[in-house]
Amino acid sequence: MGLGKFLTGLLSFGDGGGGKEYGPPVVMGDESIMRPKAHGTSETAVQSDLRWGCDNSLADRICNFNRHWAERSGYFLQTSFVKEASLVEGGNDEITFFDSNTGKPLFNAPRERTFQEFLSESKAHGWPSFRDDEVVWENVRILPGGETVSVDGTHLGHNLPDSKGNRYCINLVSVAGQPEKSANK
């Protein structure tokens, strides 16, 4: 792929026009998910008690008032995420990542790989990187341009497929919520 085509693809994220359709197990969504709501593209602001010391102001901008941008590359490494996740049964148990607005589960990782493999791939790309079998499809949709969102309108990141298949490059601030039952409403 030439540089021009690559850059054009990057700039078209979230454009809602045409774009790629992804096969199963991906659940496609449409632009209506991201229509304006009470708080940007969501009904509520992000929770006040995000996990891993994620910045609430940054999370609210990325989750609710954004379709194209992301937290800076490597942001997740500057939080307590890696240290805390490594302590969970030696880092090989699944971690559930919850919507920072609603507290709904969005991803369970690592699956079919170790925590070190998950972390290595995430470090290589600069953001937590999930695979198809780690997505909670009941709560996640992929828009035709590759934008990855929650069913409630939270911007999560983008699907950037590679030679291994779909790779969901996700902002940690978007998936740092507390579970629904303990979420601030």
JSON list of C-alpha atoms in Angstrom, two decimals, residues 24-173:
[
{"chain": "A", "resi": 24, "resn": "PRO", "atom": "CA", "xyz": [-18.15, -12.20, 11.03]},
{"chain": "A", "resi": 25, "resn": "PRO", "atom": "CA", "xyz": [-17.77, -12.07, 13.95]},
{"chain": "A", "resi": 26, "resn": "VAL", "atom": "CA", "xyz": [-17.80, -8.27, 13.55]},
{"chain": "A", "resi": 27, "resn": "VAL", "atom": "CA", "xyz": [-21.13, -6.62, 14.27]},
{"chain": "A", "resi": 28, "resn": "MET", "atom": "CA", "xyz": [-21.48, -3.58, 12.05]},
{"chain": "A", "resi": 29, "resn": "GLY", "atom": "CA", "xyz": [-23.22, -0.42, 13.19]},
{"chain": "A", "resi": 30, "resn": "ASP", "atom": "CA", "xyz": [-24.36, 2.71, 11.42]},
{"chain": "A", "resi": 31, "resn": "GLU", "atom": "CA", "xyz": [-23.96, 6.43, 11.97]},
{"chain": "A", "resi": 32, "resn": "SER", "atom": "CA", "xyz": [-27.16, 6.67, 14.04]},
{"chain": "A", "resi": 33, "resn": "ILE", "atom": "CA", "xyz": [-25.20, 5.27, 17.01]},
{"chain": "A", "resi": 34, "resn": "MET", "atom": "CA", "xyz": [-23.06, 8.42, 17.03]},
{"chain": "A", "resi": 35, "resn": "ARG", "atom": "CA", "xyz": [-25.86, 10.96, 16.61]},
{"chain": "A", "resi": 36, "resn": "PRO", "atom": "CA", "xyz": [-25.78, 13.92, 19.01]},
{"chain": "A", "resi": 37, "resn": "LYS", "atom": "CA", "xyz": [-27.20, 13.12, 22.44]},
{"chain": "A", "resi": 38, "resn": "ALA", "atom": "CA", "xyz": [-27.43, 14.84, 25.82]},
{"chain": "A", "resi": 39, "resn": "HIS", "atom": "CA", "xyz": [-23.63, 14.75, 26.32]},
{"chain": "A", "resi": 40, "resn": "GLY", "atom": "CA", "xyz": [-21.92, 14.73, 22.92]},
{"chain": "A", "resi": 41, "resn": "THR", "atom": "CA", "xyz": [-22.41, 11.31, 21.35]},
{"chain": "A", "resi": 42, "resn": "SER", "atom": "CA", "xyz": [-23.46, 9.79, 24.71]},
{"chain": "A", "resi": 43, "resn": "GLU", "atom": "CA", "xyz": [-26.26, 10.37, 27.18]},
{"chain": "A", "resi": 44, "resn": "THR", "atom": "CA", "xyz": [-23.88, 10.93, 30.13]},
{"chain": "A", "resi": 45, "resn": "ALA", "atom": "CA", "xyz": [-20.39, 12.12, 30.95]},
{"chain": "A", "resi": 46, "resn": "VAL", "atom": "CA", "xyz": [-17.69, 9.61, 31.83]},
{"chain": "A", "resi": 47, "resn": "GLN", "atom": "CA", "xyz": [-17.70, 8.10, 35.30]},
{"chain": "A", "resi": 48, "resn": "SER", "atom": "CA", "xyz": [-15.88, 10.10, 37.96]},
{"chain": "A", "resi": 49, "resn": "ASP", "atom": "CA", "xyz": [-13.93, 7.07, 39.24]},
{"chain": "A", "resi": 50, "resn": "LEU", "atom": "CA", "xyz": [-12.18, 5.71, 36.15]},
{"chain": "A", "resi": 51, "resn": "ARG", "atom": "CA", "xyz": [-9.76, 2.85, 36.69]},
{"chain": "A", "resi": 52, "resn": "TRP", "atom": "CA", "xyz": [-5.96, 2.99, 36.38]},
{"chain": "A", "resi": 53, "resn": "GLY", "atom": "CA", "xyz": [-5.79, 6.70, 37.16]},
{"chain": "A", "resi": 54, "resn": "CYS", "atom": "CA", "xyz": [-7.12, 7.69, 33.75]},
{"chain": "A", "resi": 55, "resn": "ASP", "atom": "CA", "xyz": [-7.70, 11.41, 33.29]},
{"chain": "A", "resi": 56, "resn": "ASN", "atom": "CA", "xyz": [-11.44, 12.21, 33.36]},
{"chain": "A", "resi": 57, "resn": "SER", "atom": "CA", "xyz": [-11.23, 15.35, 31.26]},
{"chain": "A", "resi": 58, "resn": "LEU", "atom": "CA", "xyz": [-9.26, 13.55, 28.53]},
{"chain": "A", "resi": 59, "resn": "ALA", "atom": "CA", "xyz": [-11.65, 10.60, 28.73]},
{"chain": "A", "resi": 60, "resn": "ASP", "atom": "CA", "xyz": [-14.71, 12.82, 28.34]},
{"chain": "A", "resi": 61, "resn": "ARG", "atom": "CA", "xyz": [-13.24, 14.56, 25.27]},
{"chain": "A", "resi": 62, "resn": "ILE", "atom": "CA", "xyz": [-12.17, 11.29, 23.61]},
{"chain": "A", "resi": 63, "resn": "CYS", "atom": "CA", "xyz": [-15.33, 9.31, 24.48]},
{"chain": "A", "resi": 64, "resn": "ASN", "atom": "CA", "xyz": [-18.03, 11.91, 23.90]},
{"chain": "A", "resi": 65, "resn": "PHE", "atom": "CA", "xyz": [-16.82, 14.83, 21.79]},
{"chain": "A", "resi": 66, "resn": "ASN", "atom": "CA", "xyz": [-14.57, 13.15, 19.25]},
{"chain": "A", "resi": 67, "resn": "ARG", "atom": "CA", "xyz": [-14.73, 10.95, 16.17]},
{"chain": "A", "resi": 68, "resn": "HIS", "atom": "CA", "xyz": [-11.18, 11.13, 14.82]},
{"chain": "A", "resi": 69, "resn": "TRP", "atom": "CA", "xyz": [-8.60, 11.63, 17.57]},
{"chain": "A", "resi": 70, "resn": "ALA", "atom": "CA", "xyz": [-7.06, 9.50, 20.27]},
{"chain": "A", "resi": 71, "resn": "GLU", "atom": "CA", "xyz": [-5.17, 9.73, 23.51]},
{"chain": "A", "resi": 72, "resn": "ARG", "atom": "CA", "xyz": [-1.45, 10.06, 22.79]},
{"chain": "A", "resi": 73, "resn": "SER", "atom": "CA", "xyz": [0.46, 6.95, 21.78]},
{"chain": "A", "resi": 74, "resn": "GLY", "atom": "CA", "xyz": [1.71, 5.10, 24.86]},
{"chain": "A", "resi": 75, "resn": "TYR", "atom": "CA", "xyz": [-0.71, 6.86, 27.24]},
{"chain": "A", "resi": 76, "resn": "PHE", "atom": "CA", "xyz": [-1.76, 3.50, 28.70]},
{"chain": "A", "resi": 77, "resn": "LEU", "atom": "CA", "xyz": [1.87, 2.88, 29.79]},
{"chain": "A", "resi": 78, "resn": "GLN", "atom": "CA", "xyz": [1.81, 6.08, 31.86]},
{"chain": "A", "resi": 79, "resn": "THR", "atom": "CA", "xyz": [-1.17, 4.90, 33.92]},
{"chain": "A", "resi": 80, "resn": "SER", "atom": "CA", "xyz": [-1.25, 2.17, 36.57]},
{"chain": "A", "resi": 81, "resn": "PHE", "atom": "CA", "xyz": [-2.83, -0.25, 34.06]},
{"chain": "A", "resi": 82, "resn": "VAL", "atom": "CA", "xyz": [0.22, -2.43, 33.34]},
{"chain": "A", "resi": 83, "resn": "LYS", "atom": "CA", "xyz": [1.23, -2.72, 37.00]},
{"chain": "A", "resi": 84, "resn": "GLU", "atom": "CA", "xyz": [-2.30, -3.50, 38.22]},
{"chain": "A", "resi": 85, "resn": "ALA", "atom": "CA", "xyz": [-3.07, -5.91, 35.37]},
{"chain": "A", "resi": 86, "resn": "SER", "atom": "CA", "xyz": [0.21, -7.77, 35.94]},
{"chain": "A", "resi": 87, "resn": "LEU", "atom": "CA", "xyz": [-0.84, -8.48, 39.53]},
{"chain": "A", "resi": 88, "resn": "VAL", "atom": "CA", "xyz": [-4.00, -10.34, 38.50]},
{"chain": "A", "resi": 89, "resn": "GLU", "atom": "CA", "xyz": [-2.96, -13.99, 38.83]},
{"chain": "A", "resi": 90, "resn": "GLY", "atom": "CA", "xyz": [0.44, -13.33, 37.32]},
{"chain": "A", "resi": 91, "resn": "GLY", "atom": "CA", "xyz": [-1.08, -11.34, 34.50]},
{"chain": "A", "resi": 92, "resn": "ASN", "atom": "CA", "xyz": [-2.70, -14.27, 32.70]},
{"chain": "A", "resi": 93, "resn": "ASP", "atom": "CA", "xyz": [-6.31, -14.02, 33.86]},
{"chain": "A", "resi": 94, "resn": "GLU", "atom": "CA", "xyz": [-8.77, -12.13, 31.71]},
{"chain": "A", "resi": 95, "resn": "ILE", "atom": "CA", "xyz": [-9.36, -8.48, 32.47]},
{"chain": "A", "resi": 96, "resn": "THR", "atom": "CA", "xyz": [-12.74, -6.99, 31.65]},
{"chain": "A", "resi": 97, "resn": "PHE", "atom": "CA", "xyz": [-12.64, -3.52, 30.13]},
{"chain": "A", "resi": 98, "resn": "PHE", "atom": "CA", "xyz": [-15.79, -1.47, 30.78]},
{"chain": "A", "resi": 99, "resn": "ASP", "atom": "CA", "xyz": [-17.29, 1.49, 28.92]},
{"chain": "A", "resi": 100, "resn": "SER", "atom": "CA", "xyz": [-16.12, 4.67, 30.66]},
{"chain": "A", "resi": 101, "resn": "ASN", "atom": "CA", "xyz": [-19.61, 6.15, 30.31]},
{"chain": "A", "resi": 102, "resn": "THR", "atom": "CA", "xyz": [-22.02, 3.30, 31.00]},
{"chain": "A", "resi": 103, "resn": "GLY", "atom": "CA", "xyz": [-19.95, 0.62, 32.73]},
{"chain": "A", "resi": 104, "resn": "LYS", "atom": "CA", "xyz": [-21.00, -2.03, 30.19]},
{"chain": "A", "resi": 105, "resn": "PRO", "atom": "CA", "xyz": [-18.37, -4.69, 29.41]},
{"chain": "A", "resi": 106, "resn": "LEU", "atom": "CA", "xyz": [-16.66, -4.07, 26.05]},
{"chain": "A", "resi": 107, "resn": "PHE", "atom": "CA", "xyz": [-13.57, -6.30, 25.93]},
{"chain": "A", "resi": 108, "resn": "ASN", "atom": "CA", "xyz": [-12.18, -9.31, 27.81]},
{"chain": "A", "resi": 109, "resn": "ALA", "atom": "CA", "xyz": [-8.45, -9.81, 27.40]},
{"chain": "A", "resi": 110, "resn": "PRO", "atom": "CA", "xyz": [-6.23, -11.61, 27.03]},
{"chain": "A", "resi": 111, "resn": "ARG", "atom": "CA", "xyz": [-7.99, -14.48, 25.27]},
{"chain": "A", "resi": 112, "resn": "GLU", "atom": "CA", "xyz": [-6.16, -17.09, 23.22]},
{"chain": "A", "resi": 113, "resn": "ARG", "atom": "CA", "xyz": [-2.88, -15.40, 24.21]},
{"chain": "A", "resi": 114, "resn": "THR", "atom": "CA", "xyz": [-0.95, -14.46, 27.33]},
{"chain": "A", "resi": 115, "resn": "PHE", "atom": "CA", "xyz": [-1.00, -11.08, 29.01]},
{"chain": "A", "resi": 116, "resn": "GLN", "atom": "CA", "xyz": [2.60, -10.59, 27.85]},
{"chain": "A", "resi": 117, "resn": "GLU", "atom": "CA", "xyz": [1.54, -11.19, 24.22]},
{"chain": "A", "resi": 118, "resn": "PHE", "atom": "CA", "xyz": [-1.38, -8.74, 24.64]},
{"chain": "A", "resi": 119, "resn": "LEU", "atom": "CA", "xyz": [0.94, -6.17, 26.21]},
{"chain": "A", "resi": 120, "resn": "SER", "atom": "CA", "xyz": [3.66, -6.65, 23.59]},
{"chain": "A", "resi": 121, "resn": "GLU", "atom": "CA", "xyz": [1.22, -6.07, 20.72]},
{"chain": "A", "resi": 122, "resn": "SER", "atom": "CA", "xyz": [-0.29, -3.06, 22.52]},
{"chain": "A", "resi": 123, "resn": "LYS", "atom": "CA", "xyz": [3.14, -1.52, 23.15]},
{"chain": "A", "resi": 124, "resn": "ALA", "atom": "CA", "xyz": [4.15, -2.07, 19.52]},
{"chain": "A", "resi": 125, "resn": "HIS", "atom": "CA", "xyz": [1.12, -0.11, 18.29]},
{"chain": "A", "resi": 126, "resn": "GLY", "atom": "CA", "xyz": [0.88, 2.45, 21.12]},
{"chain": "A", "resi": 127, "resn": "TRP", "atom": "CA", "xyz": [-2.66, 1.59, 22.32]},
{"chain": "A", "resi": 128, "resn": "PRO", "atom": "CA", "xyz": [-4.36, -1.42, 23.87]},
{"chain": "A", "resi": 129, "resn": "SER", "atom": "CA", "xyz": [-4.94, -3.78, 20.94]},
{"chain": "A", "resi": 130, "resn": "PHE", "atom": "CA", "xyz": [-7.76, -6.30, 21.03]},
{"chain": "A", "resi": 131, "resn": "ARG", "atom": "CA", "xyz": [-8.69, -9.17, 18.70]},
{"chain": "A", "resi": 132, "resn": "ASP", "atom": "CA", "xyz": [-12.11, -10.47, 17.55]},
{"chain": "A", "resi": 133, "resn": "ASP", "atom": "CA", "xyz": [-12.46, -13.09, 20.29]},
{"chain": "A", "resi": 134, "resn": "GLU", "atom": "CA", "xyz": [-11.82, -10.43, 22.97]},
{"chain": "A", "resi": 135, "resn": "VAL", "atom": "CA", "xyz": [-14.70, -8.16, 21.90]},
{"chain": "A", "resi": 136, "resn": "VAL", "atom": "CA", "xyz": [-18.07, -8.22, 23.72]},
{"chain": "A", "resi": 137, "resn": "TRP", "atom": "CA", "xyz": [-20.13, -7.93, 20.52]},
{"chain": "A", "resi": 138, "resn": "GLU", "atom": "CA", "xyz": [-23.35, -7.32, 22.44]},
{"chain": "A", "resi": 139, "resn": "ASN", "atom": "CA", "xyz": [-21.98, -3.86, 23.35]},
{"chain": "A", "resi": 140, "resn": "VAL", "atom": "CA", "xyz": [-19.51, -2.98, 20.54]},
{"chain": "A", "resi": 141, "resn": "ARG", "atom": "CA", "xyz": [-20.08, -1.96, 16.92]},
{"chain": "A", "resi": 142, "resn": "ILE", "atom": "CA", "xyz": [-17.78, -1.22, 14.01]},
{"chain": "A", "resi": 143, "resn": "LEU", "atom": "CA", "xyz": [-18.82, 1.58, 11.67]},
{"chain": "A", "resi": 144, "resn": "PRO", "atom": "CA", "xyz": [-18.14, 1.24, 7.92]},
{"chain": "A", "resi": 145, "resn": "GLY", "atom": "CA", "xyz": [-15.06, 3.52, 8.12]},
{"chain": "A", "resi": 146, "resn": "GLY", "atom": "CA", "xyz": [-13.51, 1.32, 10.84]},
{"chain": "A", "resi": 147, "resn": "GLU", "atom": "CA", "xyz": [-14.45, 3.49, 13.83]},
{"chain": "A", "resi": 148, "resn": "THR", "atom": "CA", "xyz": [-15.06, 1.28, 16.86]},
{"chain": "A", "resi": 149, "resn": "VAL", "atom": "CA", "xyz": [-17.83, 2.48, 19.18]},
{"chain": "A", "resi": 150, "resn": "SER", "atom": "CA", "xyz": [-20.06, 1.27, 21.98]},
{"chain": "A", "resi": 151, "resn": "VAL", "atom": "CA", "xyz": [-23.75, 0.72, 21.31]},
{"chain": "A", "resi": 152, "resn": "ASP", "atom": "CA", "xyz": [-24.34, 3.76, 23.53]},
{"chain": "A", "resi": 153, "resn": "GLY", "atom": "CA", "xyz": [-22.21, 6.14, 21.45]},
{"chain": "A", "resi": 154, "resn": "THR", "atom": "CA", "xyz": [-18.85, 6.04, 23.22]},
{"chain": "A", "resi": 155, "resn": "HIS", "atom": "CA", "xyz": [-15.94, 6.50, 20.79]},
{"chain": "A", "resi": 156, "resn": "LEU", "atom": "CA", "xyz": [-13.51, 3.66, 21.54]},
{"chain": "A", "resi": 157, "resn": "GLY", "atom": "CA", "xyz": [-10.93, 3.71, 18.74]},
{"chain": "A", "resi": 158, "resn": "HIS", "atom": "CA", "xyz": [-10.54, 2.06, 15.33]},
{"chain": "A", "resi": 159, "resn": "ASN", "atom": "CA", "xyz": [-10.30, -1.34, 13.69]},
{"chain": "A", "resi": 160, "resn": "LEU", "atom": "CA", "xyz": [-6.88, -1.50, 12.01]},
{"chain": "A", "resi": 161, "resn": "PRO", "atom": "CA", "xyz": [-6.65, -5.01, 10.51]},
{"chain": "A", "resi": 162, "resn": "ASP", "atom": "CA", "xyz": [-3.24, -6.57, 10.06]},
{"chain": "A", "resi": 163, "resn": "SER", "atom": "CA", "xyz": [-1.91, -9.92, 8.82]},
{"chain": "A", "resi": 164, "resn": "LYS", "atom": "CA", "xyz": [-3.43, -11.69, 11.86]},
{"chain": "A", "resi": 165, "resn": "GLY", "atom": "CA", "xyz": [-6.93, -10.26, 11.28]},
{"chain": "A", "resi": 166, "resn": "ASN", "atom": "CA", "xyz": [-8.95, -7.48, 12.87]},
{"chain": "A", "resi": 167, "resn": "ARG", "atom": "CA", "xyz": [-7.04, -5.44, 15.46]},
{"chain": "A", "resi": 168, "resn": "TYR", "atom": "CA", "xyz": [-9.03, -3.00, 17.55]},
{"chain": "A", "resi": 169, "resn": "CYS", "atom": "CA", "xyz": [-6.75, -0.13, 18.57]},
{"chain": "A", "resi": 170, "resn": "ILE", "atom": "CA", "xyz": [-8.59, 1.26, 21.61]},
{"chain": "A", "resi": 171, "resn": "ASN", "atom": "CA", "xyz": [-8.12, 4.29, 23.85]},
{"chain": "A", "resi": 172, "resn": "LEU", "atom": "CA", "xyz": [-7.59, 3.16, 27.45]},
{"chain": "A", "resi": 173, "resn": "VAL", "atom": "CA", "xyz": [-9.59, 6.19, 28.65]}
]
